[in-house]
Amino acid sequence: MPDEKPHPRIILHIDMDYFFAQCEERERPEIKGKPVVICVYSGRGGDSGAVSTSNYEARKLGVKAGIPIYRAKKLAPDAVFLPVNMELYRNISDEVMEILRGYCARFEQESVDEAFCELTGKVPDFDEARSLAVKIKEEIKQKTGLTCSVGIGPNKLIAKIASDYQKPDGLTVVKPEEVLKFLAPLKVTDIIGVGKKIGERLNELGVKTIGEISKLSREELIREFGQAKGTLIKQASQGIDDSQVEEREGTEQIGRITTLKENTKELGIIFDAIDRLSEDVHRKLEARRLSFRSVSFIAISTDLKTRTKSRTLASPAKDLGTIRLTARELAREFITEHPVLLRRVGVRVANLIGEKEQRTLGEF
Ligand code: DGT
Ligand code: CA
Ligand code: CA
């Protein structure tokens, strides 16, 4: 066998900055610069509920995710308080993910504002990976107006910790030979899967940083936290993580967004884009044998305002024609109602149903 070193993997992790609040700033430029607080109202009336997230101006005043809304109002009486608008954040998320997907050998969306991207084979080394990340960040900023923080490392564990290392608008690259030095001073709870409880127990055992985990043997860790967690903690503390970047789409919806060749309100051009996007969405549906109950057309105008038109079908469908025709109809209605120039358009299907559920439905 030729004497070849195994190629290191190169993984990128992206995490959008103060995501819900940044989306709202993009929708309403007039609130930019003010503290912005996104609230989940409990539905019990008044200010009952909790803060979902806040922008950095509000965080400086102590307003953070999870605190009660009434406390946020005391801390930041002049802040802009807005309810969660998930539809908007999903659309913007689709835009970001679509850009990212184009750069990856493999892609895994982790949440509405996070994703892993396998760059192994796409770039030869970590320096090139850094240059690519700069380019991706610029493209996201230019096309969506949003900033994000990116981490690059030899595996998912390190990439994810690295994306959180410098925020907002950060970029942190950890080469394989730098992994142990990078991890050593970090808090044990920076390891994914090590929550507050395990963190507290480790502190009691005299372990505050990831580096200090080396004081405990694998056996000791297993005795404390069980086989699975003990092993995970030991491996993570040494920067080891073999998990793969795996395509996993949200089960609730599949959407695609694209930039039009020119800013336009001409239906011909918009229909062409819709047809391509519909095919893409349909391929994804087929691969996963899913049906859908609703179709949406997403329109992003030149001022980056996002609007959606949706239709719920009388019964589930799975064919390309239904996606294409419904999206075209929605686009036609949209342009009639809002004759604005569009910059990007998207197609999305939602209320997805798997084969099993379809069979059950069919039995009735
Ligand atoms: P970051 O990443 O520190 O700049 O700020 P975010 O706001 O992007 O925080 P992240 O990445 O933890 O969460 C992404 C979004 O998820 C965030 O914009 C709002 C939502 N979210 C986060 N934490 C909570 C929470 O405790 N409750 C609720 N309802 N939503 C949350
Ligand atoms: Ca985030
Ligand atoms: Ca996140």
XYZ file of C-alpha atoms and ligand atoms in Angstrom:
397
model
C 0.000 0.000 0.000
C 1.290 3.463 -0.789
C 2.342 5.355 2.284
C -0.441 7.937 2.371
C -1.576 9.990 5.303
C -5.331 9.841 5.783
C -6.897 13.027 4.473
C -8.269 15.169 7.329
C -11.946 15.963 7.057
C -12.872 19.627 6.725
C -16.244 20.527 8.238
C -17.898 23.940 8.362
C -20.626 24.924 10.800
C -22.707 28.043 10.393
C -24.856 29.735 13.010
C -26.828 32.838 12.108
C -26.351 35.781 14.475
C -29.286 36.744 16.773
C -31.390 35.102 14.116
C -35.059 35.950 14.772
C -34.155 39.505 15.769
C -31.885 39.978 12.760
C -34.696 38.818 10.454
C -36.987 41.428 11.980
C -34.319 44.120 11.517
C -34.165 43.203 7.854
C -37.963 43.396 7.502
C -38.174 46.722 9.333
C -35.015 48.754 8.721
C -36.405 51.508 10.951
C -35.807 49.428 14.105
C -32.119 48.800 13.363
C -29.885 50.216 16.088
C -32.595 49.921 18.746
C -32.811 47.051 21.227
C -35.092 44.402 19.655
C -36.761 41.664 21.689
C -38.597 38.707 20.130
C -41.278 37.326 22.430
C -43.188 34.079 22.765
C -46.479 35.159 24.292
C -48.002 32.381 26.327
C -51.524 33.258 25.219
C -52.607 33.949 28.783
C -52.855 37.616 27.956
C -50.780 40.686 28.745
C -47.060 40.226 28.930
C -47.154 36.633 30.074
C -44.498 34.685 28.171
C -40.758 34.525 27.579
C -38.094 36.098 25.424
C -37.179 33.947 22.417
C -34.150 35.997 21.463
C -32.907 39.569 21.322
C -30.433 41.589 19.307
C -27.059 42.582 20.715
C -28.261 46.045 21.785
C -30.889 44.363 23.984
C -28.438 41.755 25.261
C -26.209 44.583 26.525
C -29.139 45.598 28.744
C -29.418 42.053 30.106
C -32.319 40.903 27.924
C -31.576 37.282 26.957
C -33.466 34.261 25.638
C -35.635 32.622 28.272
C -36.304 35.518 30.628
C -39.922 36.580 31.259
C -41.261 39.341 29.026
C -42.235 41.541 31.985
C -38.607 41.459 33.175
C -37.344 42.325 29.702
C -39.699 45.334 29.708
C -38.207 46.505 33.023
C -34.643 46.050 31.768
C -35.250 47.651 28.384
C -38.414 49.789 28.483
C -37.549 51.501 25.186
C -36.875 48.311 23.250
C -38.941 47.155 20.284
C -40.980 44.102 21.352
C -42.188 41.793 18.600
C -43.974 38.431 18.570
C -42.285 35.437 16.897
C -43.012 35.356 13.145
C -41.826 31.858 12.266
C -43.029 32.076 8.684
C -40.627 34.956 8.032
C -37.696 33.233 9.737
C -38.301 30.011 7.782
C -38.265 31.874 4.495
C -35.035 33.662 5.325
C -33.583 30.398 6.607
C -34.412 28.747 3.257
C -32.560 31.536 1.474
C -29.458 31.096 3.611
C -29.488 27.295 3.400
C -29.859 27.413 -0.361
C -26.696 29.509 -0.679
C -24.770 27.241 1.662
C -25.930 24.046 -0.002
C -24.284 25.167 -3.236
C -20.847 25.034 -1.628
C -21.049 21.675 0.143
C -20.093 18.155 -0.740
C -22.695 17.164 1.872
C -25.097 19.338 3.766
C -26.975 18.943 7.038
C -29.401 21.541 8.296
C -29.425 21.312 12.044
C -32.030 23.892 12.977
C -33.669 26.951 11.510
C -30.419 28.899 11.833
C -27.663 26.280 11.873
C -26.119 23.865 9.408
C -23.091 21.675 8.802
C -21.318 21.651 5.476
C -18.822 18.976 4.444
C -15.977 20.704 2.602
C -13.714 17.653 2.356
C -12.828 17.261 -1.309
C -14.200 20.713 -2.109
C -11.099 22.508 -0.792
C -7.580 21.058 -0.408
C -6.730 22.441 3.048
C -7.856 24.579 5.987
C -6.424 27.800 4.550
C -8.518 27.386 1.425
C -11.464 26.512 3.632
C -11.043 29.839 5.420
C -11.039 31.731 2.110
C -14.165 29.871 1.037
C -15.865 30.713 4.338
C -15.120 34.408 3.800
C -16.727 34.112 0.382
C -19.786 32.299 1.745
C -20.234 34.889 4.491
C -20.038 37.678 1.913
C -22.541 35.999 -0.368
C -25.001 35.472 2.482
C -24.569 39.091 3.561
C -25.005 40.373 0.025
C -27.977 38.190 -0.951
C -29.889 38.057 2.327
C -28.512 41.054 4.240
C -27.704 38.873 7.271
C -24.528 38.171 9.212
C -23.544 34.783 10.565
C -20.744 33.143 12.507
C -18.775 30.284 11.023
C -16.563 27.610 12.511
C -14.296 25.242 10.605
C -12.687 22.138 12.059
C -11.733 18.526 11.353
C -15.115 17.261 12.618
C -18.629 18.403 13.548
C -17.855 18.758 17.237
C -14.988 21.197 16.677
C -16.738 23.081 13.853
C -19.782 23.683 16.048
C -17.792 24.857 19.058
C -15.742 27.080 16.719
C -18.813 28.800 15.228
C -19.812 29.829 18.738
C -16.294 30.985 19.644
C -16.459 34.399 18.009
C -19.815 36.112 17.616
C -21.370 38.010 15.904
C -20.002 37.947 12.340
C -17.187 35.611 13.426
C -14.965 33.153 11.621
C -12.893 30.647 13.587
C -10.723 27.995 11.946
C -9.288 25.173 14.062
C -6.750 23.002 12.262
C -6.283 19.390 13.379
C -3.001 20.184 15.137
C -4.665 23.052 17.047
C -7.643 21.102 18.370
C -6.352 20.253 21.873
C -4.988 23.755 22.474
C -8.312 25.232 21.290
C -10.443 23.029 23.534
C -8.344 23.126 26.702
C -9.506 26.474 28.184
C -13.178 26.136 27.193
C -15.966 25.349 29.663
C -17.029 21.711 29.838
C -20.575 22.778 28.930
C -19.311 23.961 25.529
C -19.349 20.287 24.555
C -22.660 19.477 22.864
C -24.444 16.978 25.089
C -22.877 18.269 28.285
C -25.668 20.216 29.927
C -25.885 22.139 33.161
C -26.300 19.049 35.349
C -23.244 17.191 34.062
C -21.350 20.475 34.094
C -22.111 20.998 37.772
C -21.075 17.457 38.677
C -17.800 17.857 36.776
C -17.173 21.111 38.637
C -17.652 19.253 41.914
C -15.029 16.797 40.727
C -12.649 19.722 40.198
C -13.103 19.860 36.438
C -14.092 23.247 35.008
C -12.414 23.321 31.618
C -12.354 20.777 28.822
C -8.587 20.445 29.306
C -9.112 19.387 32.917
C -11.250 16.435 31.821
C -7.938 14.628 31.226
C -7.715 14.362 35.051
C -10.492 11.760 34.888
C -10.114 8.393 33.201
C -12.676 7.033 30.790
C -13.675 4.498 33.442
C -14.251 7.202 36.045
C -16.345 9.206 33.602
C -18.421 6.126 32.721
C -18.952 5.394 36.411
C -20.246 8.960 36.922
C -22.288 9.502 33.786
C -22.970 6.101 32.269
C -21.463 4.323 29.274
C -22.739 6.596 26.508
C -22.189 10.000 28.143
C -18.911 8.986 29.786
C -17.461 7.857 26.484
C -18.765 10.940 24.695
C -17.230 13.299 27.253
C -13.829 11.576 27.075
C -13.763 11.518 23.306
C -15.036 15.087 22.951
C -12.399 16.342 25.407
C -9.780 14.896 23.065
C -11.461 16.509 20.079
C -12.600 13.173 18.671
C -15.913 12.970 16.809
C -16.586 10.567 13.947
C -20.205 11.525 13.281
C -20.975 12.227 9.640
C -22.574 15.191 7.925
C -25.904 13.745 6.857
C -28.603 15.318 4.758
C -31.653 15.626 6.960
C -34.435 17.899 5.922
C -37.034 19.200 8.271
C -39.940 16.773 8.100
C -42.527 19.500 8.173
C -41.609 21.262 4.930
C -39.381 21.287 1.882
C -38.571 24.594 0.252
C -36.246 26.039 -2.347
C -35.408 29.665 -3.085
C -33.491 31.121 -5.996
C -32.288 34.512 -7.216
C -33.910 35.684 -10.444
C -31.681 36.549 -13.393
C -32.949 40.111 -13.097
C -35.228 42.006 -10.730
C -38.644 41.633 -12.295
C -42.416 41.428 -11.941
C -42.797 39.661 -15.282
C -44.684 36.429 -14.822
C -42.851 34.651 -17.645
C -39.515 34.954 -15.879
C -41.039 34.147 -12.495
C -42.776 31.055 -13.923
C -39.492 29.769 -15.357
C -37.946 29.994 -11.914
C -40.999 28.378 -10.311
C -40.790 25.446 -12.728
C -37.155 24.772 -11.865
C -37.762 25.133 -8.129
C -40.828 22.884 -8.314
C -38.798 20.128 -9.957
C -36.199 20.423 -7.239
C -38.790 20.263 -4.480
C -40.541 17.365 -6.192
C -37.298 15.357 -6.433
C -36.790 15.770 -2.692
C -40.360 14.664 -2.003
C -40.019 11.601 -4.226
C -36.740 10.601 -2.636
C -38.481 10.576 0.725
C -41.845 9.287 -0.548
C -43.779 12.164 0.913
C -47.044 13.861 0.004
C -47.952 17.445 0.808
C -51.070 19.272 1.872
C -50.010 22.842 1.154
C -47.981 24.829 -1.348
C -46.422 28.262 -0.869
C -44.965 30.858 -3.161
C -42.318 33.027 -1.534
C -41.460 36.445 -2.900
C -38.529 38.575 -1.850
C -38.656 42.066 -3.280
C -35.677 44.267 -4.080
C -35.907 45.907 -0.643
C -35.505 42.357 0.822
C -39.060 42.256 2.178
C -40.280 38.670 2.289
C -43.893 37.771 1.580
C -45.547 34.389 1.304
C -48.749 33.187 -0.300
C -49.925 29.718 0.623
C -52.738 27.408 -0.326
C -53.960 24.318 1.473
C -55.161 21.559 -0.830
C -58.430 19.703 -0.381
C -56.528 16.411 -0.260
C -52.836 15.429 -0.147
C -50.928 15.403 -3.458
C -47.479 14.265 -4.522
C -47.184 15.164 -8.190
C -45.008 17.776 -9.813
C -47.926 19.322 -11.710
C -49.777 20.292 -8.546
C -46.719 21.995 -7.100
C -45.971 23.858 -10.316
C -49.522 24.950 -11.069
C -50.376 25.965 -7.528
C -47.155 27.939 -7.165
C -47.782 29.643 -10.521
C -51.313 30.590 -9.493
C -50.085 31.960 -6.201
C -47.398 33.962 -8.021
C -49.979 35.410 -10.396
C -52.192 36.446 -7.456
C -49.191 37.861 -5.652
C -48.097 40.062 -8.563
C -51.659 41.321 -8.982
C -51.822 42.278 -5.318
C -48.241 43.561 -5.021
C -46.880 44.796 -8.351
C -43.312 45.123 -7.010
C -40.000 44.064 -8.527
C -38.920 40.679 -7.196
C -35.340 39.728 -6.583
C -35.720 36.178 -5.285
C -38.566 33.677 -5.403
C -39.203 30.373 -3.692
C -41.504 27.369 -3.743
C -42.339 25.370 -0.677
C -44.527 22.409 0.183
C -45.614 21.750 3.741
C -47.872 19.605 5.909
C -45.940 16.623 4.652
C -47.278 13.133 5.020
C -45.252 9.905 4.902
C -46.308 6.718 3.126
C -47.525 5.057 6.300
C -49.828 7.906 7.241
C -51.058 8.105 3.653
C -52.092 4.476 3.827
C -53.908 5.054 7.080
C -55.669 8.066 5.573
C -56.593 6.037 2.499
C -58.301 3.412 4.637
C -60.961 5.858 5.725
P -26.720 33.999 18.587
O -26.608 32.729 17.783
O -26.163 33.881 19.949
O -26.199 35.216 17.868
O -28.275 34.289 18.794
P -29.541 33.513 18.262
O -30.721 34.355 18.600
O -29.390 33.167 16.818
O -29.556 32.241 19.192
P -29.577 30.700 18.844
O -28.686 30.406 17.704
O -29.350 29.981 20.120
O -31.090 30.428 18.428
C -31.599 30.636 17.127
C -33.028 31.123 17.225
O -33.808 30.180 17.960
C -33.161 32.438 17.970
O -33.013 33.567 17.139
C -34.521 32.323 18.575
C -34.722 30.864 18.818
N -34.454 30.556 20.236
C -33.267 30.424 20.859
N -33.388 30.179 22.154
C -34.730 30.124 22.378
C -35.519 29.904 23.553
O -35.020 29.695 24.657
N -36.881 29.917 23.367
C -37.462 30.145 22.145
N -38.786 30.143 22.027
N -36.747 30.367 21.038
C -35.405 30.375 21.155
Ca -27.816 31.718 16.066
Ca -28.515 28.413 16.735
